[in-house]
PDB file of C-alpha atoms and ligand atoms in Angstrom:
ATOM      1  CA  UNK E   1      19.787 -15.790 -24.700  1.00 94.00           C
ATOM      2  CA  UNK E   2      19.087 -18.490 -22.086  1.00 97.00           C
ATOM      3  CA  UNK E   3      16.232 -17.642 -19.703  1.00 98.00           C
ATOM      4  CA  UNK E   4      14.141 -19.228 -16.926  1.00 98.00           C
ATOM      5  CA  UNK E   5      10.626 -17.938 -16.353  1.00 98.00           C
ATOM      6  CA  UNK E   6       8.866 -18.131 -12.956  1.00 98.00           C
ATOM      7  CA  UNK E   7       5.927 -16.451 -11.284  1.00 98.00           C
ATOM      8  CA  UNK E   8       5.627 -15.097  -7.716  1.00 98.00           C
ATOM      9  CA  UNK E   9       2.049 -15.035  -6.592  1.00 98.00           C
ATOM     10  CA  UNK E  10       1.066 -14.551 -10.283  1.00 98.00           C
ATOM     11  CA  UNK E  11       3.796 -11.927 -11.096  1.00 98.00           C
ATOM     12  CA  UNK E  12       6.216 -13.165 -13.801  1.00 98.00           C
ATOM     13  CA  UNK E  13       9.953 -13.070 -13.664  1.00 98.00           C
ATOM     14  CA  UNK E  14      12.295 -13.746 -16.561  1.00 98.00           C
ATOM     15  CA  UNK E  15      15.734 -14.578 -15.202  1.00 98.00           C
ATOM     16  CA  UNK E  16      18.558 -14.145 -17.915  1.00 98.00           C
ATOM     17  CA  UNK E  17      21.168 -16.692 -17.280  1.00 97.00           C
ATOM     18  CA  UNK E  18      23.462 -15.769 -20.196  1.00 94.00           C
ATOM     19  CA  UNK E  19      23.362 -13.841 -23.492  1.00 93.00           C
ATOM     20  CA  UNK E  20      22.699 -10.406 -21.948  1.00 94.00           C
ATOM     21  CA  UNK E  21      24.703  -7.289 -22.796  1.00 95.00           C
ATOM     22  CA  UNK E  22      28.184  -6.799 -21.444  1.00 95.00           C
ATOM     23  CA  UNK E  23      27.698  -4.005 -18.848  1.00 97.00           C
ATOM     24  CA  UNK E  24      31.450  -3.726 -18.138  1.00 94.00           C
ATOM     25  CA  UNK E  25      32.826  -3.381 -14.638  1.00 94.00           C
ATOM     26  CA  UNK E  26      31.983  -1.199 -11.531  1.00 96.00           C
ATOM     27  CA  UNK E  27      29.290  -1.316  -8.878  1.00 97.00           C
ATOM     28  CA  UNK E  28      25.853  -2.886  -9.675  1.00 98.00           C
ATOM     29  CA  UNK E  29      24.515   0.677  -9.530  1.00 98.00           C
ATOM     30  CA  UNK E  30      26.844   1.772 -12.263  1.00 98.00           C
ATOM     31  CA  UNK E  31      26.080  -1.257 -14.373  1.00 98.00           C
ATOM     32  CA  UNK E  32      22.377  -0.786 -13.921  1.00 98.00           C
ATOM     33  CA  UNK E  33      22.806   2.900 -15.155  1.00 97.00           C
ATOM     34  CA  UNK E  34      24.545   1.494 -18.352  1.00 98.00           C
ATOM     35  CA  UNK E  35      21.656  -0.902 -18.861  1.00 97.00           C
ATOM     36  CA  UNK E  36      19.153   1.960 -18.505  1.00 97.00           C
ATOM     37  CA  UNK E  37      21.009   4.268 -20.820  1.00 97.00           C
ATOM     38  CA  UNK E  38      22.757   2.202 -23.377  1.00 97.00           C
ATOM     39  CA  UNK E  39      20.693  -0.985 -23.679  1.00 96.00           C
ATOM     40  CA  UNK E  40      17.112   0.135 -23.706  1.00 95.00           C
ATOM     41  CA  UNK E  41      16.337  -1.949 -26.877  1.00 94.00           C
ATOM     42  CA  UNK E  42      17.613  -5.097 -25.176  1.00 94.00           C
ATOM     43  CA  UNK E  43      15.499  -4.898 -21.982  1.00 93.00           C
ATOM     44  CA  UNK E  44      12.406  -3.884 -23.824  1.00 94.00           C
ATOM     45  CA  UNK E  45      12.682  -6.624 -26.418  1.00 95.00           C
ATOM     46  CA  UNK E  46      13.199  -9.235 -23.725  1.00 97.00           C
ATOM     47  CA  UNK E  47       9.816  -8.391 -21.905  1.00 97.00           C
ATOM     48  CA  UNK E  48       7.587  -6.892 -24.565  1.00 97.00           C
ATOM     49  CA  UNK E  49       5.062  -8.986 -26.392  1.00 96.00           C
ATOM     50  CA  UNK E  50       5.286 -11.176 -28.470  1.00 96.00           C
ATOM     51  CA  UNK E  51       8.432 -12.536 -26.635  1.00 96.00           C
ATOM     52  CA  UNK E  52       7.354 -11.428 -23.197  1.00 96.00           C
ATOM     53  CA  UNK E  53       4.107 -10.837 -21.434  1.00 92.00           C
ATOM     54  CA  UNK E  54       2.382  -7.915 -19.756  1.00 88.00           C
ATOM     55  CA  UNK E  55       3.798  -7.115 -16.318  1.00 93.00           C
ATOM     56  CA  UNK E  56       6.887  -9.230 -16.646  1.00 96.00           C
ATOM     57  CA  UNK E  57      10.093  -8.295 -14.879  1.00 97.00           C
ATOM     58  CA  UNK E  58      13.467  -9.218 -16.121  1.00 98.00           C
ATOM     59  CA  UNK E  59      16.361 -10.360 -13.757  1.00 98.00           C
ATOM     60  CA  UNK E  60      19.758 -10.011 -15.555  1.00 98.00           C
ATOM     61  CA  UNK E  61      22.249 -11.991 -13.594  1.00 98.00           C
ATOM     62  CA  UNK E  62      25.733 -10.361 -13.403  1.00 97.00           C
ATOM     63  CA  UNK E  63      28.974 -10.919 -11.528  1.00 96.00           C
ATOM     64  CA  UNK E  64      28.573  -9.646  -7.974  1.00 97.00           C
ATOM     65  CA  UNK E  65      31.258  -7.114  -6.515  1.00 97.00           C
ATOM     66  CA  UNK E  66      31.166  -8.965  -3.157  1.00 97.00           C
ATOM     67  CA  UNK E  67      32.576 -12.375  -2.982  1.00 96.00           C
ATOM     68  CA  UNK E  68      30.039 -12.931  -0.135  1.00 96.00           C
ATOM     69  CA  UNK E  69      27.175 -12.851  -2.600  1.00 98.00           C
ATOM     70  CA  UNK E  70      25.741 -15.748  -4.499  1.00 97.00           C
ATOM     71  CA  UNK E  71      24.772 -13.624  -7.442  1.00 97.00           C
ATOM     72  CA  UNK E  72      24.439 -10.148  -8.639  1.00 98.00           C
ATOM     73  CA  UNK E  73      21.211  -9.144 -10.291  1.00 98.00           C
ATOM     74  CA  UNK E  74      19.680  -6.068 -12.085  1.00 98.00           C
ATOM     75  CA  UNK E  75      15.896  -6.012 -12.372  1.00 98.00           C
ATOM     76  CA  UNK E  76      14.087  -4.162 -15.066  1.00 97.00           C
ATOM     77  CA  UNK E  77      10.442  -3.954 -16.450  1.00 95.00           C
ATOM     78  CA  UNK E  78       9.552  -3.094 -19.981  1.00 94.00           C
ATOM     79  CA  UNK E  79       9.875   0.659 -19.233  1.00 92.00           C
ATOM     80  CA  UNK E  80      12.568   1.096 -16.535  1.00 92.00           C
ATOM     81  CA  UNK E  81      15.514  -0.441 -14.711  1.00 96.00           C
ATOM     82  CA  UNK E  82      14.446  -0.979 -11.100  1.00 96.00           C
ATOM     83  CA  UNK E  83      16.496  -0.382  -7.960  1.00 94.00           C
ATOM     84  CA  UNK E  84      15.292  -3.711  -6.344  1.00 97.00           C
ATOM     85  CA  UNK E  85      12.432  -6.127  -6.987  1.00 98.00           C
ATOM     86  CA  UNK E  86      10.969  -8.220  -4.157  1.00 98.00           C
ATOM     87  CA  UNK E  87       8.851 -10.691  -6.228  1.00 98.00           C
ATOM     88  CA  UNK E  88      11.882 -10.931  -8.645  1.00 98.00           C
ATOM     89  CA  UNK E  89      14.119 -11.876  -5.767  1.00 98.00           C
ATOM     90  CA  UNK E  90      11.709 -14.587  -4.576  1.00 98.00           C
ATOM     91  CA  UNK E  91      11.600 -15.852  -8.233  1.00 98.00           C
ATOM     92  CA  UNK E  92      15.323 -15.592  -8.468  1.00 98.00           C
ATOM     93  CA  UNK E  93      15.802 -17.798  -5.272  1.00 98.00           C
ATOM     94  CA  UNK E  94      13.375 -20.493  -6.501  1.00 98.00           C
ATOM     95  CA  UNK E  95      15.065 -20.439  -9.995  1.00 98.00           C
ATOM     96  CA  UNK E  96      18.576 -20.779  -8.493  1.00 98.00           C
ATOM     97  CA  UNK E  97      17.376 -23.797  -6.431  1.00 98.00           C
ATOM     98  CA  UNK E  98      15.619 -25.326  -9.499  1.00 98.00           C
ATOM     99  CA  UNK E  99      19.053 -25.080 -11.196  1.00 97.00           C
ATOM    100  CA  UNK E 100      20.736 -26.791  -8.180  1.00 97.00           C
ATOM    101  CA  UNK E 101      22.795 -23.501  -7.477  1.00 97.00           C
ATOM    102  CA  UNK E 102      21.584 -22.895  -4.041  1.00 97.00           C
ATOM    103  CA  UNK E 103      20.209 -25.210  -1.171  1.00 97.00           C
ATOM    104  CA  UNK E 104      17.798 -24.582   1.552  1.00 98.00           C
ATOM    105  CA  UNK E 105      19.372 -21.961   3.825  1.00 98.00           C
ATOM    106  CA  UNK E 106      20.642 -18.332   3.714  1.00 98.00           C
ATOM    107  CA  UNK E 107      22.362 -16.634   0.743  1.00 98.00           C
ATOM    108  CA  UNK E 108      23.206 -13.038  -0.065  1.00 98.00           C
ATOM    109  CA  UNK E 109      22.318 -11.384  -3.378  1.00 98.00           C
ATOM    110  CA  UNK E 110      23.702  -8.050  -4.726  1.00 98.00           C
ATOM    111  CA  UNK E 111      21.510  -5.462  -6.301  1.00 98.00           C
ATOM    112  CA  UNK E 112      21.895  -2.008  -7.476  1.00 98.00           C
ATOM    113  CA  UNK E 113      20.610  -0.568  -4.184  1.00 97.00           C
ATOM    114  CA  UNK E 114      22.475  -2.865  -1.813  1.00 97.00           C
ATOM    115  CA  UNK E 115      22.866  -6.432  -0.710  1.00 98.00           C
ATOM    116  CA  UNK E 116      19.733  -8.368   0.190  1.00 98.00           C
ATOM    117  CA  UNK E 117      19.572 -11.713   1.989  1.00 98.00           C
ATOM    118  CA  UNK E 118      17.295 -14.595   0.875  1.00 98.00           C
ATOM    119  CA  UNK E 119      16.464 -17.624   2.973  1.00 98.00           C
ATOM    120  CA  UNK E 120      15.283 -20.536   0.858  1.00 98.00           C
ATOM    121  CA  UNK E 121      12.901 -22.276   3.184  1.00 98.00           C
ATOM    122  CA  UNK E 122      11.811 -24.917   0.612  1.00 98.00           C
ATOM    123  CA  UNK E 123      11.862 -25.434  -3.155  1.00 98.00           C
ATOM    124  CA  UNK E 124       9.079 -22.720  -3.647  1.00 98.00           C
ATOM    125  CA  UNK E 125       9.297 -20.604  -0.552  1.00 98.00           C
ATOM    126  CA  UNK E 126      11.735 -17.661  -0.017  1.00 98.00           C
ATOM    127  CA  UNK E 127      12.149 -15.158   2.744  1.00 98.00           C
ATOM    128  CA  UNK E 128      13.684 -11.895   1.531  1.00 98.00           C
ATOM    129  CA  UNK E 129      15.471  -9.452   3.987  1.00 98.00           C
ATOM    130  CA  UNK E 130      15.303  -6.249   1.932  1.00 98.00           C
ATOM    131  CA  UNK E 131      17.350  -3.159   2.222  1.00 98.00           C
ATOM    132  CA  UNK E 132      16.512  -0.589   4.897  1.00 98.00           C
ATOM    133  CA  UNK E 133      13.434   1.057   4.011  1.00 98.00           C
ATOM    134  CA  UNK E 134      11.893   4.449   5.161  1.00 98.00           C
ATOM    135  CA  UNK E 135       8.950   6.800   4.972  1.00 98.00           C
ATOM    136  CA  UNK E 136      10.147  10.194   3.696  1.00 97.00           C
ATOM    137  CA  UNK E 137       6.952  12.203   3.562  1.00 97.00           C
ATOM    138  CA  UNK E 138       3.694  11.733   5.550  1.00 98.00           C
ATOM    139  CA  UNK E 139       0.285  12.880   4.275  1.00 98.00           C
ATOM    140  CA  UNK E 140       1.461  14.954   1.316  1.00 98.00           C
ATOM    141  CA  UNK E 141      -1.180  16.168  -1.201  1.00 98.00           C
ATOM    142  CA  UNK E 142      -0.727  16.114  -5.021  1.00 98.00           C
ATOM    143  CA  UNK E 143      -3.226  17.793  -7.314  1.00 98.00           C
ATOM    144  CA  UNK E 144      -4.477  15.610 -10.359  1.00 98.00           C
ATOM    145  CA  UNK E 145      -6.421  17.248 -13.044  1.00 95.00           C
ATOM    146  CA  UNK E 146      -8.748  14.141 -13.484  1.00 96.00           C
ATOM    147  CA  UNK E 147      -9.365  13.199  -9.716  1.00 97.00           C
ATOM    148  CA  UNK E 148      -8.607  16.391  -7.825  1.00 98.00           C
ATOM    149  CA  UNK E 149      -6.370  16.404  -4.690  1.00 98.00           C
ATOM    150  CA  UNK E 150      -4.973  12.990  -3.506  1.00 98.00           C
ATOM    151  CA  UNK E 151      -3.213  12.448  -0.173  1.00 98.00           C
ATOM    152  CA  UNK E 152      -0.605   9.958   0.535  1.00 98.00           C
ATOM    153  CA  UNK E 153       2.817   9.041   1.955  1.00 98.00           C
ATOM    154  CA  UNK E 154       6.092   8.838   0.024  1.00 98.00           C
ATOM    155  CA  UNK E 155       8.327   5.938   1.081  1.00 98.00           C
ATOM    156  CA  UNK E 156      11.353   3.896  -0.231  1.00 98.00           C
ATOM    157  CA  UNK E 157      11.649   0.194  -0.185  1.00 98.00           C
ATOM    158  CA  UNK E 158      14.226  -0.249  -3.029  1.00 96.00           C
ATOM    159  CA  UNK E 159      11.977   1.802  -5.451  1.00 96.00           C
ATOM    160  CA  UNK E 160      10.040   4.968  -4.738  1.00 98.00           C
ATOM    161  CA  UNK E 161       6.440   4.739  -3.837  1.00 98.00           C
ATOM    162  CA  UNK E 162       3.388   7.087  -3.229  1.00 98.00           C
ATOM    163  CA  UNK E 163       0.993   5.142  -0.960  1.00 98.00           C
ATOM    164  CA  UNK E 164      -2.547   6.033  -0.658  1.00 98.00           C
ATOM    165  CA  UNK E 165      -4.625   4.703   2.237  1.00 98.00           C
ATOM    166  CA  UNK E 166      -7.579   4.117   2.132  1.00 97.00           C
ATOM    167  CA  UNK E 167      -7.959   3.290  -1.471  1.00 98.00           C
ATOM    168  CA  UNK E 168     -10.518   5.660  -3.104  1.00 97.00           C
ATOM    169  CA  UNK E 169     -11.507   2.682  -5.337  1.00 97.00           C
ATOM    170  CA  UNK E 170     -12.323  -0.666  -3.905  1.00 96.00           C
ATOM    171  CA  UNK E 171      -9.337  -3.099  -4.488  1.00 97.00           C
ATOM    172  CA  UNK E 172     -10.983  -5.802  -6.546  1.00 96.00           C
ATOM    173  CA  UNK E 173     -10.115  -7.403  -9.851  1.00 96.00           C
ATOM    174  CA  UNK E 174     -12.991  -5.805 -11.721  1.00 97.00           C
ATOM    175  CA  UNK E 175     -11.493  -2.485 -10.855  1.00 98.00           C
ATOM    176  CA  UNK E 176      -8.003  -2.924 -12.347  1.00 98.00           C
ATOM    177  CA  UNK E 177      -8.636  -0.523 -15.128  1.00 98.00           C
ATOM    178  CA  UNK E 178      -9.914   2.411 -12.953  1.00 98.00           C
ATOM    179  CA  UNK E 179      -7.081   1.744 -10.372  1.00 98.00           C
ATOM    180  CA  UNK E 180      -4.572   1.778 -13.049  1.00 98.00           C
ATOM    181  CA  UNK E 181      -5.771   5.001 -14.626  1.00 98.00           C
ATOM    182  CA  UNK E 182      -5.894   6.812 -11.225  1.00 98.00           C
ATOM    183  CA  UNK E 183      -2.528   5.528 -10.154  1.00 98.00           C
ATOM    184  CA  UNK E 184      -1.054   6.749 -13.421  1.00 98.00           C
ATOM    185  CA  UNK E 185      -2.538  10.276 -12.915  1.00 98.00           C
ATOM    186  CA  UNK E 186      -1.159  10.307  -9.429  1.00 98.00           C
ATOM    187  CA  UNK E 187       2.281   9.266 -10.525  1.00 98.00           C
ATOM    188  CA  UNK E 188       2.274  11.914 -13.168  1.00 98.00           C
ATOM    189  CA  UNK E 189       1.177  14.523 -10.587  1.00 98.00           C
ATOM    190  CA  UNK E 190       3.885  13.476  -8.209  1.00 98.00           C
ATOM    191  CA  UNK E 191       6.595  13.806 -11.006  1.00 98.00           C
ATOM    192  CA  UNK E 192       5.214  17.243 -12.198  1.00 98.00           C
ATOM    193  CA  UNK E 193       4.892  18.573  -8.672  1.00 98.00           C
ATOM    194  CA  UNK E 194       8.327  17.245  -7.588  1.00 97.00           C
ATOM    195  CA  UNK E 195       6.902  15.061  -4.777  1.00 98.00           C
ATOM    196  CA  UNK E 196       9.425  12.204  -4.401  1.00 98.00           C
ATOM    197  CA  UNK E 197      12.516  11.208  -2.574  1.00 97.00           C
ATOM    198  CA  UNK E 198      14.741  13.384  -0.369  1.00 94.00           C
ATOM    199  CA  UNK E 199      17.116  13.932  -3.339  1.00 95.00           C
ATOM    200  CA  UNK E 200      14.501  14.603  -5.978  1.00 95.00           C
ATOM    201  CA  UNK E 201      14.142  10.891  -6.904  1.00 97.00           C
ATOM    202  CA  UNK E 202      10.946  10.476  -8.909  1.00 97.00           C
ATOM    203  CA  UNK E 203       8.057   8.337  -7.633  1.00 98.00           C
ATOM    204  CA  UNK E 204       8.056   5.296  -9.823  1.00 95.00           C
ATOM    205  CA  UNK E 205       5.360   3.195  -8.243  1.00 97.00           C
ATOM    206  CA  UNK E 206       1.855   4.067  -6.732  1.00 98.00           C
ATOM    207  CA  UNK E 207       0.057   1.969  -4.229  1.00 98.00           C
ATOM    208  CA  UNK E 208      -3.526   1.842  -3.083  1.00 98.00           C
ATOM    209  CA  UNK E 209      -4.052   0.182   0.179  1.00 98.00           C
ATOM    210  CA  UNK E 210      -7.252  -1.431   1.171  1.00 97.00           C
ATOM    211  CA  UNK E 211      -8.897  -4.226   3.123  1.00 94.00           C
ATOM    212  CA  UNK E 212      -9.495  -7.829   2.284  1.00 94.00           C
ATOM    213  CA  UNK E 213     -12.709  -9.806   2.670  1.00 91.00           C
ATOM    214  CA  UNK E 214     -10.519 -12.783   3.549  1.00 93.00           C
ATOM    215  CA  UNK E 215      -9.951 -13.941   7.196  1.00 94.00           C
ATOM    216  CA  UNK E 216      -6.480 -13.376   8.586  1.00 95.00           C
ATOM    217  CA  UNK E 217      -5.362 -10.863   5.888  1.00 97.00           C
ATOM    218  CA  UNK E 218      -4.160  -7.505   7.412  1.00 97.00           C
ATOM    219  CA  UNK E 219      -4.579  -5.530   4.045  1.00 97.00           C
ATOM    220  CA  UNK E 220      -4.802  -5.854   0.304  1.00 98.00           C
ATOM    221  CA  UNK E 221      -3.012  -3.645  -2.180  1.00 98.00           C
ATOM    222  CA  UNK E 222      -2.937  -2.527  -5.823  1.00 98.00           C
ATOM    223  CA  UNK E 223       0.434  -1.525  -7.110  1.00 98.00           C
ATOM    224  CA  UNK E 224       1.205   0.322 -10.348  1.00 97.00           C
ATOM    225  CA  UNK E 225       4.605  -0.428 -11.730  1.00 95.00           C
ATOM    226  CA  UNK E 226       6.725   1.946 -14.236  1.00 92.00           C
ATOM    227  CA  UNK E 227       5.458  -0.191 -17.169  1.00 90.00           C
ATOM    228  CA  UNK E 228       1.791   1.043 -16.389  1.00 95.00           C
ATOM    229  CA  UNK E 229       0.871  -2.466 -15.529  1.00 95.00           C
ATOM    230  CA  UNK E 230       0.087  -3.677 -12.140  1.00 97.00           C
ATOM    231  CA  UNK E 231       1.895  -6.036  -9.733  1.00 98.00           C
ATOM    232  CA  UNK E 232       0.078  -9.369  -9.572  1.00 98.00           C
ATOM    233  CA  UNK E 233       2.092 -10.053  -6.392  1.00 98.00           C
ATOM    234  CA  UNK E 234       1.783  -7.786  -3.296  1.00 98.00           C
ATOM    235  CA  UNK E 235       4.997  -6.151  -4.460  1.00 98.00           C
ATOM    236  CA  UNK E 236       8.089  -6.805  -2.243  1.00 98.00           C
ATOM    237  CA  UNK E 237       9.638  -3.365  -2.544  1.00 98.00           C
ATOM    238  CA  UNK E 238       6.125  -1.805  -2.182  1.00 98.00           C
ATOM    239  CA  UNK E 239       5.381  -3.955   0.893  1.00 98.00           C
ATOM    240  CA  UNK E 240       8.629  -2.819   2.344  1.00 98.00           C
ATOM    241  CA  UNK E 241       7.733   0.889   1.820  1.00 98.00           C
ATOM    242  CA  UNK E 242       4.255   0.244   3.396  1.00 98.00           C
ATOM    243  CA  UNK E 243       5.945  -1.580   6.419  1.00 98.00           C
ATOM    244  CA  UNK E 244       8.161   1.701   6.826  1.00 98.00           C
ATOM    245  CA  UNK E 245       4.844   3.740   6.866  1.00 98.00           C
ATOM    246  CA  UNK E 246       3.145   1.365   9.344  1.00 98.00           C
ATOM    247  CA  UNK E 247       6.256   1.486  11.609  1.00 98.00           C
ATOM    248  CA  UNK E 248       6.583   5.277  11.335  1.00 98.00           C
ATOM    249  CA  UNK E 249       2.918   5.657  12.392  1.00 97.00           C
ATOM    250  CA  UNK E 250       3.411   3.078  15.202  1.00 97.00           C
ATOM    251  CA  UNK E 251       0.556   0.906  13.743  1.00 97.00           C
ATOM    252  CA  UNK E 252       2.883  -2.267  13.581  1.00 98.00           C
ATOM    253  CA  UNK E 253       5.616  -3.166  16.076  1.00 98.00           C
ATOM    254  CA  UNK E 254       8.997  -4.734  15.220  1.00 98.00           C
ATOM    255  CA  UNK E 255       8.767  -8.429  14.806  1.00 98.00           C
ATOM    256  CA  UNK E 256       4.955  -8.519  14.510  1.00 98.00           C
ATOM    257  CA  UNK E 257       3.861 -10.357  11.442  1.00 98.00           C
ATOM    258  CA  UNK E 258       1.095  -9.481   9.072  1.00 98.00           C
ATOM    259  CA  UNK E 259      -0.184 -10.960   5.839  1.00 98.00           C
ATOM    260  CA  UNK E 260      -0.743  -8.697   2.911  1.00 98.00           C
ATOM    261  CA  UNK E 261      -2.653  -9.633  -0.220  1.00 98.00           C
ATOM    262  CA  UNK E 262      -2.360  -8.533  -3.811  1.00 98.00           C
ATOM    263  CA  UNK E 263      -5.262  -7.594  -5.893  1.00 97.00           C
ATOM    264  CA  UNK E 264      -5.343 -11.193  -7.364  1.00 97.00           C
ATOM    265  CA  UNK E 265      -5.373 -12.709  -3.911  1.00 96.00           C
ATOM    266  CA  UNK E 266      -1.743 -13.912  -3.684  1.00 97.00           C
ATOM    267  CA  UNK E 267      -0.020 -13.130  -0.287  1.00 98.00           C
ATOM    268  CA  UNK E 268       3.274 -12.295   1.502  1.00 98.00           C
ATOM    269  CA  UNK E 269       4.018 -12.544   5.123  1.00 98.00           C
ATOM    270  CA  UNK E 270       5.715  -9.431   6.208  1.00 98.00           C
ATOM    271  CA  UNK E 271       7.425  -8.200   9.340  1.00 98.00           C
ATOM    272  CA  UNK E 272      10.420  -5.856  10.059  1.00 98.00           C
ATOM    273  CA  UNK E 273      13.222  -5.101  12.443  1.00 98.00           C
ATOM    274  CA  UNK E 274      14.473  -1.583  13.303  1.00 98.00           C
ATOM    275  CA  UNK E 275      17.166  -0.429  10.824  1.00 98.00           C
ATOM    276  CA  UNK E 276      20.481   1.236  11.748  1.00 96.00           C
ATOM    277  CA  UNK E 277      19.672   4.382   9.678  1.00 96.00           C
ATOM    278  CA  UNK E 278      16.388   5.330  11.327  1.00 95.00           C
ATOM    279  CA  UNK E 279      14.254   3.140   8.979  1.00 98.00           C
ATOM    280  CA  UNK E 280      13.340  -0.390   9.137  1.00 98.00           C
ATOM    281  CA  UNK E 281      14.650  -3.731   7.687  1.00 98.00           C
ATOM    282  CA  UNK E 282      11.636  -5.461   6.089  1.00 98.00           C
ATOM    283  CA  UNK E 283      11.277  -9.145   5.666  1.00 98.00           C
ATOM    284  CA  UNK E 284       8.856 -10.807   3.308  1.00 98.00           C
ATOM    285  CA  UNK E 285       8.108 -14.365   2.634  1.00 98.00           C
ATOM    286  CA  UNK E 286       6.384 -15.651  -0.543  1.00 98.00           C
ATOM    287  CA  UNK E 287       6.197 -18.394  -2.949  1.00 98.00           C
ATOM    288  CA  UNK E 288       7.418 -18.825  -6.520  1.00 98.00           C
ATOM    289  CA  UNK E 289       6.998 -21.369  -9.190  1.00 98.00           C
ATOM    290  CA  UNK E 290       9.231 -22.166 -12.182  1.00 98.00           C
ATOM    291  CA  UNK E 291       7.164 -22.261 -15.350  1.00 98.00           C
ATOM    292  CA  UNK E 292       9.645 -22.497 -18.320  1.00 98.00           C
ATOM    293  CA  UNK E 293      13.165 -22.664 -19.539  1.00 97.00           C
ATOM    294  CA  UNK E 294      14.204 -21.542 -22.963  1.00 96.00           C
ATOM    295  CA  UNK E 295      16.229 -19.655 -25.380  1.00 97.00           C
ATOM    296  CA  UNK E 296      15.184 -16.251 -26.857  1.00 97.00           C
ATOM    297  CA  UNK E 297      15.969 -15.670 -30.572  1.00 97.00           C
ATOM    298  CA  UNK E 298      16.151 -12.117 -32.165  1.00 96.00           C
ATOM    299  CA  UNK E 299      16.042 -12.936 -35.870  1.00 96.00           C
ATOM    300  CA  UNK E 300      17.053  -9.906 -38.117  1.00 96.00           C
ATOM    301  CA  UNK E 301      14.217 -10.715 -40.470  1.00 97.00           C
ATOM    302  CA  UNK E 302      11.690 -10.655 -37.638  1.00 97.00           C
ATOM    303  CA  UNK E 303       9.600  -7.538 -37.989  1.00 96.00           C
ATOM    304  CA  UNK E 304       8.968  -7.584 -34.245  1.00 96.00           C
ATOM    305  CA  UNK E 305      12.569  -8.413 -33.354  1.00 95.00           C
ATOM    306  CA  UNK E 306      12.585  -5.752 -30.671  1.00 95.00           C
ATOM    307  CA  UNK E 307       9.042  -6.375 -29.273  1.00 95.00           C
ATOM    308  CA  UNK E 308       5.741  -4.534 -30.121  1.00 95.00           C
ATOM    309  CA  UNK E 309       6.315  -0.876 -29.252  1.00 87.00           C
ATOM    310  CA  UNK E 310       3.818   0.768 -27.049  1.00 78.00           C
TER     311      UNK E 310
HETATM  312  O1  PYC Y   1       8.017  -7.023  -6.063  1.00 81.95           O
HETATM  313  O2  PYC Y   1       9.303  -5.343  -5.567  1.00 81.95           O
HETATM  314  C1  PYC Y   1       8.499  -5.930  -6.294  1.00 81.95           C
HETATM  315  C2  PYC Y   1       8.208  -5.377  -7.642  1.00 81.95           C
HETATM  316  C3  PYC Y   1       8.682  -4.216  -8.182  1.00 81.95           C
HETATM  317  C4  PYC Y   1       8.095  -4.123  -9.445  1.00 81.95           C
HETATM  318  C5  PYC Y   1       7.352  -5.205  -9.657  1.00 81.95           C
HETATM  319  N1  PYC Y   1       7.396  -6.070  -8.524  1.00 81.95           N
END
């Protein structure tokens, strides 16, 4: 399996160029469902240790349906197939540029939740225009056994987010463990209490929003991903969901730009335009760096051929 690894603001992406499973034909949503239901061992083994690393997201390149798109891509982490991935799309853009497959300028990418646009600004910088994002519940309370009631917004940015603001725990690297534990409890409470999307979609990510001590930064976040690890980047789909909440509360105007920081201090520039379906169309700009290119082997006599199960 031929892969290229990059990181976007510290968050790793492994682009699978060839050697992935045959997902057949159909829409990307149908092929993503096949990946989730029929190839769980494949996607876990690509990302789990010792072959992968904590937090890593995979980006499986597939043939796009639309001839307008440069590539089709299905993102996944070690525990779930994702609808979209912002940091992964920035990583993919920089990887395609590294391979000489795209040049500075605009390109379309197909994902299971729709087409997104990337603007390659230079070899490391990509602006992503994401799918239309929206807030679906404002100020909803879930009951957690460990932390009591927690109130937040549910919003969609290509994945489903429960967003808590202000964060009950300061967003600082030394608090990653308690933030993770509380976010897991909130996600479980959302699922158990059926707080999610309009059509029963489960919350798969939890965000805590806080402030940054750094000048010029609008906010800092902590994002829990489905694999129970945290996003080292400010999370592209999470930032999209957050922009939808800021827009719905009239706390940010269309075209106004803010800088959002991750818990490790990497940042995205964020803005939005009004969408056609009542939501917003987010734009996020960030940087990625290619780290490695390699071949993955899955030897039958390797006791950890499919990764270390968690
Ligand atoms: O950047 O959208 C994102 C993302 C989703 C999961 C991890 N990163």
